[in-house]
Structure formats: C-alpha cells, structure tokens
Amino acid sequence: MATVLVASNRGPVSYKLGEDGSLDARRGGGGLVSGLSAVSSQESLWVCAALGEGDREAVRRGVGEPGVRMLDIDPDTYADAYNGIANSVLWFLHHHLYDIPREPVFDAEFRRRWDAYRAYNRAFAEALAAEADEGAAVLVQDYHLALVPGQLRELRPDLRIAHFTHTPWAAPEYLRMLPEDIHRELLRGMLGADRLGFHTEAWAASFRSCAGAEGEGTRVAVHPLGVDADELRALAHRPEVDERLARLREEVGDRKTIVRVDRTELSKNILRGLLAYRELLTTHPEWRDRVVHLASAYPSRQDLESYRLYTASVAALADEINAEFGTPDWQPVLVSVQDDFPRSLAAYRLADVALVNPVRDGMNLVAKEIPVVSEAGCALVLSTGAGAYEELKEDALTVNPYDVSETADALHRALSMPTSERADRTKRLATAATALPPQRWFLNQLEALRAR
Ligand code: G6P
C-alpha cells in the first residue's frame, strides 16, 4: 500500500528480452522520474503499462523494481488504446494536427477503439484503487489516462486525485469535433480529479473554456516544469559526452551551429525548420559554408503510418538541401536519427543557435535545456506555439511557427547576434528555465493536493 501514487502510460523502467531469454532493464529519464525521487520510495508507487514484449515477460516472471507496478494489459486492447486513441485521436486533437479534409473520421471502428481506451483506463483505476492507502494522493499523468480520475473517484471517494496534462489542451471548437457523448465522457473523466495541472496558462485556459460551468468543482492550476541545472550540467560533462563533442567539433570545424533535438514528431515542425534553413542559405548566401545545422530527429511512434511518412519526408528534405548547397568540404545539414542522449547533450554544448519551432507543444524542455548547457551562450529561436514561450519569450527570438520567412530571418539574426548580447540573454534564459526544477514541481503539486 502507498500514500503517494503516480500513474502514467510509460513507466520509469522498461525491459528488453534478449535472444537467450535474458531480461535487460533500462531506466528512463525525464521530469517525472526526478520529480518522484523527491518522495521516499517506501511510501510511493508508480503504476505504468507494460509497453512491449520485454515488459510483459518481466510481469509474467515477477521481475520488477520496488515502487513500480507494471500492468500487463491485453496487447490488442493496449494497441487500440495507445495507438488507436491516445496517439491518433487525443494527441491530434490537443496539438491541432488533423488534415481536416481527410480526418478525423469517427465511425464504428473508432467506437471499438474507444471501448479499448476505456478498458485500459479502467485497468489503471482498478490497480490504483487496490494499492492506495486510505486518503492517499494519486497523481495521474497525461492524455493516455484522461478517464482515470472519474473512474477512480467512483471506486475510491476517499482519495485525493490530481491529473497533469503534459501536452497542450485543445481549443473548445477543436475538442467539439469528438462525438457529443465521447466529448462529455472525456471531460467528465478529467473532472473526477480534485486538481488539474497544466504547463501554461494558455492550456489551462483552453481546458476551462472546454469544461465551462461543469468544471467548477475542480481546481485548475499551472505548474510549469523546469530543468534541474546541476543535474543537467553533470550529465552534460560525462566522458561519453566529451567524446561525442570532440567528434562533432571535427565535423563542424570552425563553422557556427544551429541545433535542434526532437522526437520525429508531427507537432515539432521539423519540415518548416528545414525550409527556413534552406531560405536562409538562399537569401543570405554569406552563411554558406559558415554554418552547419545539427538536427537530431530520432524516430517515434513508428507504428503510425503518418509518423513513418513524416520521418521519411524529413530525411528527404535534408538530402535535398545537402544536394543543393553542399560542397566537397561542407555538408549543410547533419541529421541524426539515433536516440543518443549523450550526442544530443554534446550538440547542446556546441549550440550557437537553438531552433525550437513546434506548431503546438505542451512545454518543450529542449528550449529550457539548451541555454543551461550551451558553452558559448546560444541564441534561442522559439515558436509562439511552445509552452516554454510563456516563460522564455523576453530573451528568445520568437517566431510564428508557420512563417518560414520569419523563421529564416530569426535564424539570420540569431547567427549575427553579438557575443555579449548572446551571453546575457542565455544567462537570463537559463534562470527562467530552472525556476521550477522537477522535484519542486512535483512537491508543489503534492502539497497543493494534500491541502485540498
Ligand atoms: C509526450 C507525452 C508523454 C510521452 C512522450 C513520448 O511528451 O506528453 O506522455 O511519454 O511524449 O511519447 P511516447 O508515445 O513514446 O511515450
């Protein structure tokens, strides 16, 4: 039994099944992992889903870590809930990603998947209900688990329940695309919580407009997750990062760098970022051979066709730019598709310019991490659609994510920024970025929930 419970689709650990039948445990990072470390592991429990075969095998063998309970949900139910609803419907709604002439289509197949989503949420609600002490605090994470607060409230009215949304929240007219009954079920699920958290005022306001008068019993609050400067700097100075930095320096030479690091994710706007870089090289030919664009775009959600096509388009456009402008000594874009955190940290250290141009993004921690780690100070080109915009707009060069020409111009201004101005801005960006580090972010929510 536990007094603090966290629930999220992706847990802090995952297992890989080796050919010889061995199980290899890998611990993940991220805000939630360091946030929860603020609470003693004796009193806490993290409930998450088994994501793949390795995780399922670990559950079957009873292998696990103290303080973590993985749910082995039927694989078909899981796939329909995770890919069919969470990633293909809720993610698309909250990020406004639909290609409207074609999508969304809410038909019988959608209804079948929604039933799976409800069952997957129920599995979490039941596990939490079984594991929670009387009056325990339960902190549910993200769009995967939007129905859990309502379901859990029915099973255990004594619990204190919070839900935190790491994505944006859809504008009311966008959310109303959902069939009426599903729309209501989704909001009712969320409103089962005592407290709802968002990264920015903009997303909290969207939620309030969607919920209208029904939302009165639930407190909606803003907790903008920041980064832990000491932890991040320590990670960025490990020997494996130094080694990758040396390699990158060789590739880049004495040219300037424009750095971006993302999952290959539709909302990250990687294509318009590349188009802006191409326009920069066209309208400001003086930058040719004097800059390299380091773009880490590691694969994500490749079960979805739209993501596979997007990943292929990113690679194709980068190739086109290299073919158009490259010379025997200079490759204008270096794309890395490896999920290689040490290499990303090395790129952060080397960054002269950071490009963070998502169309819509819950927070975007890359925008906060690069200023903390960059060695010579970096100029941040930041989209108005990123949650981080609210805290970083004063010292970033802000752009409309759809305006490729404005982005190209911002890249030029960023590359041309005097060193002292760059350093001053970076210092202020790093201060804003570290205002609410993960442990404080988590404890603030826990204290507020307990003081309900
Ligand atoms: C976003 C979501 C997280 C999710 C992550 C990676 O940041 O807010 O909940 O874990 O993307 O996506 P994935 O589908 O790979 O877990």
PDB file of C-alpha atoms in Angstrom, residues 25 56 81 91 95 148 156 199 201 207 210 257 262 281 285-286 292 295 322 348 352 365 371 373 375 430-431 434:
ATOM      1  CA  ALA A  25      16.258  -3.411 -17.579  1.00  0.00           C
ATOM      2  CA  ARG A  56       5.123  -8.312 -20.432  1.00  0.00           C
ATOM      3  CA  ALA A  81      -5.949   2.436 -26.621  1.00  0.00           C
ATOM      4  CA  TRP A  91      -2.702  13.733 -29.384  1.00  0.00           C
ATOM      5  CA  HIS A  95      -1.961  19.572 -30.948  1.00  0.00           C
ATOM      6  CA  VAL A 148      -8.846   7.548 -14.742  1.00  0.00           C
ATOM      7  CA  ARG A 156     -12.373   5.246  -4.000  1.00  0.00           C
ATOM      8  CA  HIS A 199       2.289  23.628 -18.035  1.00  0.00           C
ATOM      9  CA  GLU A 201      -1.868  29.469 -18.537  1.00  0.00           C
ATOM     10  CA  PHE A 207      -9.388  23.482 -20.600  1.00  0.00           C
ATOM     11  CA  CYS A 210     -13.943  23.386 -22.765  1.00  0.00           C
ATOM     12  CA  THR A 257      25.905  25.621 -35.436  1.00  0.00           C
ATOM     13  CA  ASP A 262      13.298  16.350 -31.176  1.00  0.00           C
ATOM     14  CA  LEU A 281      21.033  29.839 -47.298  1.00  0.00           C
ATOM     15  CA  PRO A 285      24.372  33.298 -49.151  1.00  0.00           C
ATOM     16  CA  GLU A 286      27.075  34.735 -46.865  1.00  0.00           C
ATOM     17  CA  VAL A 292      26.019  23.633 -40.009  1.00  0.00           C
ATOM     18  CA  ALA A 295      19.270  18.142 -36.439  1.00  0.00           C
ATOM     19  CA  ASN A 322      22.574  18.930 -48.899  1.00  0.00           C
ATOM     20  CA  TYR A 348      23.617  21.421 -26.783  1.00  0.00           C
ATOM     21  CA  ASP A 352      25.349  28.821 -31.248  1.00  0.00           C
ATOM     22  CA  LEU A 365      12.085  21.093 -22.379  1.00  0.00           C
ATOM     23  CA  PRO A 371      20.528  27.593 -22.614  1.00  0.00           C
ATOM     24  CA  VAL A 373      24.209  23.655 -21.162  1.00  0.00           C
ATOM     25  CA  GLU A 375      29.090  26.691 -23.632  1.00  0.00           C
ATOM     26  CA  ALA A 430      18.818  29.683 -18.021  1.00  0.00           C
ATOM     27  CA  THR A 431      17.464  31.424 -14.913  1.00  0.00           C
ATOM     28  CA  THR A 434      15.456  26.462 -13.926  1.00  0.00           C
TER      29      THR A 434
END
